[in-house]
One Martini backbone bead per residue (centre of mass of N, CA, C, O) as a GRO file, in nm:
protein
  366
    1UNK     BB    1   0.077   0.039   0.030
    2UNK     BB    2   0.063   0.371  -0.036
    3UNK     BB    3   0.097   0.670   0.106
    4UNK     BB    4  -0.133   0.773  -0.031
    5UNK     BB    5  -0.350   0.552   0.032
    6UNK     BB    6  -0.325   0.623   0.343
    7UNK     BB    7  -0.403   0.883   0.355
    8UNK     BB    8  -0.701   0.901   0.226
    9UNK     BB    9  -0.809   0.683   0.418
   10UNK     BB   10  -0.778   0.808   0.681
   11UNK     BB   11  -0.949   1.061   0.632
   12UNK     BB   12  -1.199   0.914   0.560
   13UNK     BB   13  -1.233   0.783   0.831
   14UNK     BB   14  -1.229   1.061   0.996
   15UNK     BB   15  -1.505   1.169   0.867
   16UNK     BB   16  -1.678   0.941   0.953
   17UNK     BB   17  -1.647   0.989   1.248
   18UNK     BB   18  -1.727   1.293   1.251
   19UNK     BB   19  -2.014   1.262   1.142
   20UNK     BB   20  -2.128   1.062   1.343
   21UNK     BB   21  -2.191   1.231   1.582
   22UNK     BB   22  -2.432   1.433   1.464
   23UNK     BB   23  -2.595   1.175   1.394
   24UNK     BB   24  -2.645   1.018   1.658
   25UNK     BB   25  -2.731   1.289   1.805
   26UNK     BB   26  -2.997   1.319   1.626
   27UNK     BB   27  -3.103   0.999   1.705
   28UNK     BB   28  -3.031   0.931   2.001
   29UNK     BB   29  -2.725   0.757   2.018
   30UNK     BB   30  -2.526   0.916   2.181
   31UNK     BB   31  -2.295   0.801   2.389
   32UNK     BB   32  -2.006   0.828   2.557
   33UNK     BB   33  -1.857   0.563   2.461
   34UNK     BB   34  -1.897   0.635   2.151
   35UNK     BB   35  -1.740   0.904   2.157
   36UNK     BB   36  -1.478   0.794   2.237
   37UNK     BB   37  -1.439   0.569   2.016
   38UNK     BB   38  -1.437   0.796   1.781
   39UNK     BB   39  -1.193   0.966   1.908
   40UNK     BB   40  -1.007   0.710   1.884
   41UNK     BB   41  -1.016   0.660   1.586
   42UNK     BB   42  -0.901   0.930   1.489
   43UNK     BB   43  -0.624   0.896   1.654
   44UNK     BB   44  -0.538   0.639   1.523
   45UNK     BB   45  -0.537   0.750   1.199
   46UNK     BB   46  -0.326   0.979   1.241
   47UNK     BB   47  -0.066   0.853   1.246
   48UNK     BB   48  -0.049   0.748   0.970
   49UNK     BB   49  -0.132   0.963   0.801
   50UNK     BB   50   0.077   1.173   0.866
   51UNK     BB   51   0.333   0.991   0.780
   52UNK     BB   52   0.236   0.963   0.486
   53UNK     BB   53   0.285   1.256   0.430
   54UNK     BB   54   0.576   1.287   0.521
   55UNK     BB   55   0.706   1.061   0.302
   56UNK     BB   56   0.618   1.274   0.058
   57UNK     BB   57   0.817   1.511   0.058
   58UNK     BB   58   1.090   1.439  -0.097
   59UNK     BB   59   0.919   1.339  -0.366
   60UNK     BB   60   0.813   1.653  -0.386
   61UNK     BB   61   1.099   1.801  -0.398
   62UNK     BB   62   1.193   1.653  -0.673
   63UNK     BB   63   0.947   1.728  -0.832
   64UNK     BB   64   0.985   2.051  -0.757
   65UNK     BB   65   1.296   2.124  -0.753
   66UNK     BB   66   1.341   2.176  -0.426
   67UNK     BB   67   1.463   2.221  -0.141
   68UNK     BB   68   1.417   2.035   0.134
   69UNK     BB   69   1.389   2.295   0.328
   70UNK     BB   70   1.159   2.408   0.186
   71UNK     BB   71   0.969   2.179   0.208
   72UNK     BB   72   0.969   2.153   0.521
   73UNK     BB   73   0.891   2.456   0.546
   74UNK     BB   74   0.620   2.458   0.412
   75UNK     BB   75   0.494   2.217   0.585
   76UNK     BB   76   0.507   2.377   0.854
   77UNK     BB   77   0.351   2.616   0.768
   78UNK     BB   78   0.093   2.486   0.736
   79UNK     BB   79   0.057   2.331   1.001
   80UNK     BB   80   0.069   2.585   1.177
   81UNK     BB   81  -0.147   2.743   1.057
   82UNK     BB   82  -0.390   2.537   1.102
   83UNK     BB   83  -0.349   2.545   1.420
   84UNK     BB   84  -0.413   2.867   1.453
   85UNK     BB   85  -0.669   2.897   1.270
   86UNK     BB   86  -0.851   2.678   1.359
   87UNK     BB   87  -0.921   2.767   1.643
   88UNK     BB   88  -1.056   3.012   1.545
   89UNK     BB   89  -1.272   2.873   1.370
   90UNK     BB   90  -1.392   2.692   1.565
   91UNK     BB   91  -1.482   2.904   1.779
   92UNK     BB   92  -1.670   3.034   1.579
   93UNK     BB   93  -1.863   2.816   1.510
   94UNK     BB   94  -1.974   2.737   1.752
   95UNK     BB   95  -2.079   3.025   1.847
   96UNK     BB   96  -2.267   3.070   1.565
   97UNK     BB   97  -2.355   2.734   1.506
   98UNK     BB   98  -2.253   2.506   1.688
   99UNK     BB   99  -2.104   2.195   1.759
  100UNK     BB  100  -2.218   2.033   1.533
  101UNK     BB  101  -2.145   2.192   1.289
  102UNK     BB  102  -1.844   2.199   1.342
  103UNK     BB  103  -1.830   1.873   1.284
  104UNK     BB  104  -1.928   1.896   0.982
  105UNK     BB  105  -1.697   2.052   0.888
  106UNK     BB  106  -1.463   1.874   0.987
  107UNK     BB  107  -1.562   1.629   0.811
  108UNK     BB  108  -1.532   1.784   0.519
  109UNK     BB  109  -1.240   1.828   0.549
  110UNK     BB  110  -1.153   1.519   0.574
  111UNK     BB  111  -1.281   1.480   0.282
  112UNK     BB  112  -1.112   1.688   0.105
  113UNK     BB  113  -0.842   1.576   0.191
  114UNK     BB  114  -0.897   1.299   0.044
  115UNK     BB  115  -0.966   1.398  -0.253
  116UNK     BB  116  -0.714   1.558  -0.304
  117UNK     BB  117  -0.525   1.313  -0.286
  118UNK     BB  118  -0.649   1.111  -0.485
  119UNK     BB  119  -0.685   1.326  -0.752
  120UNK     BB  120  -0.386   1.488  -0.752
  121UNK     BB  121  -0.198   1.300  -0.694
  122UNK     BB  122  -0.011   1.069  -0.786
  123UNK     BB  123  -0.019   0.730  -0.774
  124UNK     BB  124   0.303   0.678  -0.730
  125UNK     BB  125   0.297   0.812  -0.484
  126UNK     BB  126   0.496   0.681  -0.216
  127UNK     BB  127   0.599   0.393  -0.332
  128UNK     BB  128   0.914   0.419  -0.211
  129UNK     BB  129   0.880   0.418   0.120
  130UNK     BB  130   0.867   0.120   0.048
  131UNK     BB  131   0.856  -0.183  -0.011
  132UNK     BB  132   0.769  -0.395  -0.311
  133UNK     BB  133   0.668  -0.719  -0.314
  134UNK     BB  134   0.466  -0.736  -0.575
  135UNK     BB  135   0.701  -0.715  -0.772
  136UNK     BB  136   0.849  -0.998  -0.651
  137UNK     BB  137   0.635  -1.218  -0.549
  138UNK     BB  138   0.617  -1.139  -0.241
  139UNK     BB  139   0.607  -1.123   0.091
  140UNK     BB  140   0.619  -0.922   0.335
  141UNK     BB  141   0.730  -0.821   0.608
  142UNK     BB  142   0.693  -0.804   0.922
  143UNK     BB  143   0.639  -0.607   1.193
  144UNK     BB  144   0.886  -0.683   1.373
  145UNK     BB  145   1.091  -0.682   1.135
  146UNK     BB  146   1.036  -0.365   1.067
  147UNK     BB  147   1.105  -0.275   1.357
  148UNK     BB  148   1.396  -0.396   1.369
  149UNK     BB  149   1.513  -0.240   1.119
  150UNK     BB  150   1.461   0.035   1.241
  151UNK     BB  151   1.629   0.015   1.488
  152UNK     BB  152   1.894  -0.081   1.357
  153UNK     BB  153   1.931   0.177   1.205
  154UNK     BB  154   1.932   0.393   1.457
  155UNK     BB  155   2.190   0.244   1.596
  156UNK     BB  156   2.364   0.362   1.324
  157UNK     BB  157   2.251   0.680   1.411
  158UNK     BB  158   2.362   0.900   1.626
  159UNK     BB  159   2.195   1.158   1.528
  160UNK     BB  160   1.920   1.053   1.522
  161UNK     BB  161   1.906   0.948   1.809
  162UNK     BB  162   1.983   1.200   1.965
  163UNK     BB  163   1.732   1.377   1.861
  164UNK     BB  164   1.509   1.207   1.963
  165UNK     BB  165   1.612   1.228   2.269
  166UNK     BB  166   1.581   1.538   2.293
  167UNK     BB  167   1.295   1.575   2.176
  168UNK     BB  168   1.174   1.416   2.405
  169UNK     BB  169   1.242   1.595   2.635
  170UNK     BB  170   1.112   1.870   2.513
  171UNK     BB  171   0.840   1.766   2.500
  172UNK     BB  172   0.765   1.717   2.774
  173UNK     BB  173   0.807   2.000   2.849
  174UNK     BB  174   0.612   2.131   2.686
  175UNK     BB  175   0.366   1.990   2.795
  176UNK     BB  176   0.397   2.105   3.094
  177UNK     BB  177   0.357   2.408   2.995
  178UNK     BB  178   0.089   2.397   2.826
  179UNK     BB  179  -0.098   2.223   3.076
  180UNK     BB  180   0.010   2.382   3.337
  181UNK     BB  181   0.218   2.662   3.360
  182UNK     BB  182   0.043   2.868   3.197
  183UNK     BB  183  -0.221   2.826   3.362
  184UNK     BB  184  -0.092   2.908   3.657
  185UNK     BB  185  -0.001   3.165   3.573
  186UNK     BB  186  -0.273   3.296   3.487
  187UNK     BB  187  -0.379   3.282   3.770
  188UNK     BB  188  -0.150   3.402   3.951
  189UNK     BB  189  -0.142   3.693   3.774
  190UNK     BB  190  -0.463   3.741   3.649
  191UNK     BB  191  -0.472   3.716   3.333
  192UNK     BB  192  -0.625   3.479   3.230
  193UNK     BB  193  -0.737   3.284   2.955
  194UNK     BB  194  -0.679   3.543   2.767
  195UNK     BB  195  -0.372   3.487   2.767
  196UNK     BB  196  -0.328   3.210   2.673
  197UNK     BB  197  -0.470   3.273   2.370
  198UNK     BB  198  -0.245   3.509   2.313
  199UNK     BB  199   0.006   3.333   2.325
  200UNK     BB  200  -0.050   3.116   2.131
  201UNK     BB  201  -0.094   3.316   1.880
  202UNK     BB  202   0.173   3.443   1.875
  203UNK     BB  203   0.354   3.188   1.859
  204UNK     BB  204   0.218   3.072   1.599
  205UNK     BB  205   0.261   3.303   1.421
  206UNK     BB  206   0.595   3.327   1.446
  207UNK     BB  207   0.625   3.026   1.352
  208UNK     BB  208   0.528   3.084   1.064
  209UNK     BB  209   0.748   3.287   0.988
  210UNK     BB  210   0.986   3.123   1.047
  211UNK     BB  211   0.911   2.908   0.827
  212UNK     BB  212   0.921   3.094   0.598
  213UNK     BB  213   1.218   3.161   0.607
  214UNK     BB  214   1.331   2.875   0.589
  215UNK     BB  215   1.239   2.813   0.307
  216UNK     BB  216   1.401   3.040   0.175
  217UNK     BB  217   1.714   3.031   0.363
  218UNK     BB  218   1.790   2.740   0.510
  219UNK     BB  219   1.973   2.628   0.225
  220UNK     BB  220   2.221   2.873   0.315
  221UNK     BB  221   2.284   2.743   0.578
  222UNK     BB  222   2.371   2.638   0.878
  223UNK     BB  223   2.225   2.392   1.046
  224UNK     BB  224   2.331   2.407   1.328
  225UNK     BB  225   2.310   2.706   1.387
  226UNK     BB  226   1.995   2.714   1.344
  227UNK     BB  227   1.900   2.493   1.533
  228UNK     BB  228   2.040   2.617   1.811
  229UNK     BB  229   1.924   2.883   1.796
  230UNK     BB  230   1.610   2.799   1.793
  231UNK     BB  231   1.629   2.661   2.063
  232UNK     BB  232   1.723   2.893   2.231
  233UNK     BB  233   1.449   3.064   2.177
  234UNK     BB  234   1.219   2.847   2.232
  235UNK     BB  235   1.291   2.769   2.525
  236UNK     BB  236   1.370   2.905   2.811
  237UNK     BB  237   1.257   3.192   2.795
  238UNK     BB  238   0.969   3.113   2.877
  239UNK     BB  239   1.011   3.028   3.153
  240UNK     BB  240   1.158   3.294   3.274
  241UNK     BB  241   0.935   3.496   3.234
  242UNK     BB  242   0.742   3.386   3.407
  243UNK     BB  243   0.907   3.384   3.682
  244UNK     BB  244   0.959   3.714   3.668
  245UNK     BB  245   0.680   3.878   3.684
  246UNK     BB  246   0.615   4.002   3.420
  247UNK     BB  247   0.466   4.165   3.173
  248UNK     BB  248   0.264   4.084   2.926
  249UNK     BB  249   0.426   4.231   2.712
  250UNK     BB  250   0.687   4.065   2.756
  251UNK     BB  251   0.560   3.785   2.712
  252UNK     BB  252   0.493   3.831   2.415
  253UNK     BB  253   0.766   3.891   2.303
  254UNK     BB  254   0.904   3.615   2.401
  255UNK     BB  255   0.680   3.443   2.234
  256UNK     BB  256   0.764   3.546   1.958
  257UNK     BB  257   1.045   3.470   1.943
  258UNK     BB  258   1.017   3.169   1.994
  259UNK     BB  259   0.827   3.108   1.766
  260UNK     BB  260   1.048   3.189   1.542
  261UNK     BB  261   1.261   2.973   1.628
  262UNK     BB  262   1.074   2.720   1.601
  263UNK     BB  263   1.016   2.750   1.278
  264UNK     BB  264   1.326   2.607   1.210
  265UNK     BB  265   1.346   2.326   1.311
  266UNK     BB  266   1.170   2.116   1.103
  267UNK     BB  267   1.326   2.171   0.858
  268UNK     BB  268   1.596   2.068   0.960
  269UNK     BB  269   1.500   1.794   1.061
  270UNK     BB  270   1.370   1.687   0.795
  271UNK     BB  271   1.626   1.717   0.603
  272UNK     BB  272   1.791   1.496   0.760
  273UNK     BB  273   1.628   1.258   0.764
  274UNK     BB  274   1.568   1.231   0.454
  275UNK     BB  275   1.881   1.197   0.405
  276UNK     BB  276   1.942   0.958   0.595
  277UNK     BB  277   1.701   0.790   0.495
  278UNK     BB  278   1.593   0.557   0.339
  279UNK     BB  279   1.312   0.554   0.136
  280UNK     BB  280   1.234   0.231   0.218
  281UNK     BB  281   1.252   0.373   0.549
  282UNK     BB  282   1.081   0.564   0.629
  283UNK     BB  283   0.824   0.466   0.786
  284UNK     BB  284   0.954   0.303   1.011
  285UNK     BB  285   1.161   0.510   1.125
  286UNK     BB  286   0.963   0.752   1.189
  287UNK     BB  287   0.783   0.595   1.358
  288UNK     BB  288   0.962   0.532   1.559
  289UNK     BB  289   1.084   0.796   1.632
  290UNK     BB  290   0.818   0.966   1.716
  291UNK     BB  291   0.743   0.758   1.950
  292UNK     BB  292   0.984   0.835   2.119
  293UNK     BB  293   0.956   1.143   2.109
  294UNK     BB  294   0.642   1.132   2.238
  295UNK     BB  295   0.630   0.958   2.498
  296UNK     BB  296   0.650   1.221   2.708
  297UNK     BB  297   0.368   1.372   2.681
  298UNK     BB  298   0.164   1.250   2.889
  299UNK     BB  299   0.383   1.309   3.130
  300UNK     BB  300   0.404   1.622   3.148
  301UNK     BB  301   0.169   1.718   3.317
  302UNK     BB  302   0.185   1.530   3.541
  303UNK     BB  303   0.467   1.635   3.664
  304UNK     BB  304   0.415   1.921   3.672
  305UNK     BB  305   0.172   1.919   3.869
  306UNK     BB  306   0.337   1.783   4.096
  307UNK     BB  307   0.570   1.989   4.125
  308UNK     BB  308   0.376   2.227   4.192
  309UNK     BB  309   0.260   2.122   4.441
  310UNK     BB  310   0.520   2.089   4.582
  311UNK     BB  311   0.705   2.374   4.483
  312UNK     BB  312   0.599   2.544   4.279
  313UNK     BB  313   0.614   2.746   4.031
  314UNK     BB  314   0.900   2.898   4.007
  315UNK     BB  315   1.073   2.664   4.015
  316UNK     BB  316   0.975   2.499   3.788
  317UNK     BB  317   1.053   2.697   3.580
  318UNK     BB  318   1.365   2.711   3.626
  319UNK     BB  319   1.405   2.406   3.584
  320UNK     BB  320   1.308   2.385   3.320
  321UNK     BB  321   1.463   2.566   3.179
  322UNK     BB  322   1.747   2.455   3.245
  323UNK     BB  323   1.695   2.173   3.096
  324UNK     BB  324   1.643   2.294   2.816
  325UNK     BB  325   1.923   2.410   2.783
  326UNK     BB  326   2.093   2.157   2.844
  327UNK     BB  327   1.958   1.974   2.630
  328UNK     BB  328   2.038   2.172   2.373
  329UNK     BB  329   2.341   2.237   2.423
  330UNK     BB  330   2.526   1.983   2.518
  331UNK     BB  331   2.445   1.804   2.273
  332UNK     BB  332   2.614   1.985   2.065
  333UNK     BB  333   2.901   1.839   2.183
  334UNK     BB  334   2.842   1.616   1.992
  335UNK     BB  335   3.020   1.464   1.722
  336UNK     BB  336   2.757   1.399   1.550
  337UNK     BB  337   2.654   1.693   1.471
  338UNK     BB  338   2.853   1.760   1.211
  339UNK     BB  339   2.669   1.574   1.015
  340UNK     BB  340   2.433   1.802   0.948
  341UNK     BB  341   2.626   1.986   0.746
  342UNK     BB  342   2.589   1.741   0.543
  343UNK     BB  343   2.525   1.697   0.208
  344UNK     BB  344   2.394   1.405   0.138
  345UNK     BB  345   2.282   1.172   0.257
  346UNK     BB  346   2.176   0.839   0.281
  347UNK     BB  347   1.897   0.872   0.163
  348UNK     BB  348   2.020   0.976  -0.127
  349UNK     BB  349   2.223   0.752  -0.199
  350UNK     BB  350   1.997   0.501  -0.133
  351UNK     BB  351   1.803   0.512  -0.353
  352UNK     BB  352   1.594   0.361  -0.522
  353UNK     BB  353   1.572   0.311  -0.866
  354UNK     BB  354   1.261   0.366  -0.891
  355UNK     BB  355   1.239   0.642  -0.795
  356UNK     BB  356   1.362   0.752  -1.061
  357UNK     BB  357   1.122   0.654  -1.239
  358UNK     BB  358   0.891   0.804  -1.059
  359UNK     BB  359   0.999   1.083  -1.108
  360UNK     BB  360   1.078   1.391  -1.266
  361UNK     BB  361   1.411   1.435  -1.253
  362UNK     BB  362   1.506   1.550  -1.000
  363UNK     BB  363   1.700   1.731  -0.738
  364UNK     BB  364   1.847   1.772  -0.488
  365UNK     BB  365   1.945   2.100  -0.331
  366UNK     BB  366   2.074   2.102  -0.028
   0.00000   0.00000   0.00000
């Protein structure tokens, strides 16, 4: 099954599940367990759907003959813009037309995404992202074998493994920051819920701007410098400004700068990962890497809440800011980070021959 097929299929399943909520409600059949099951279904198919779209990025860059950093940057712009605008649009729909109408529109957006992918993207798109056993007349390897191959590959890639561990730690800290530390700060400072929304909007809009700049210029800059400068801006300053009891205006400025720095991270990370991972292994390696990097997110809020209850807000903010700074700075001293600036990693050198036949003839320009 190609990445294109997985993508439009999962979007169609999400559309069906989202549309089922208002339908069952109208028929007076929507119980709370059924609602949880439909929400869980949407969440379950999002993983493979997002991964399928992600692994098509390098092929799209080749077909469009654009630098890989530009392709990943534009992908990041789209994702961040959608997450920023989507919250506002969703809130407006609920306020004006009610929650059920908002769910119908949401289902229609899922369905539209499925149609666009199914009709616009070439049929062979994403075919080289995994091995194609049907061409050889044999069955493909099983799940555990694929899992083992992905894990073995990561063990042989110190740079990618270090990046995954570092991002896993920062994701845990970010989850605690967003879910617990910012709301507690808003309550204790008297800024209220409006400040939470304003901070998120400012950071999101600035991140879109950073991703746009990265899409235009990141391929001309040294990746390691851009990467660690982005983390320096995006990480510790947010924790420190909240600990200093600064005015809301100053907090907004820091969040804007942090968001701008964060906009450079995914374009660089995406380009490095796509270059170093062979095309046929993108799906399994990216899935394993994302799972490891996201493993701490569910624990972030729980750990932050327990820490605040035990030590108070300011000490936790200072400790988390220091942990963020040390995680994103000291890891940069490891020797494997020098490989980040190399152009044309393993993923480019080991592309399978059939990928060239299916592409439009372009070459990576990163």
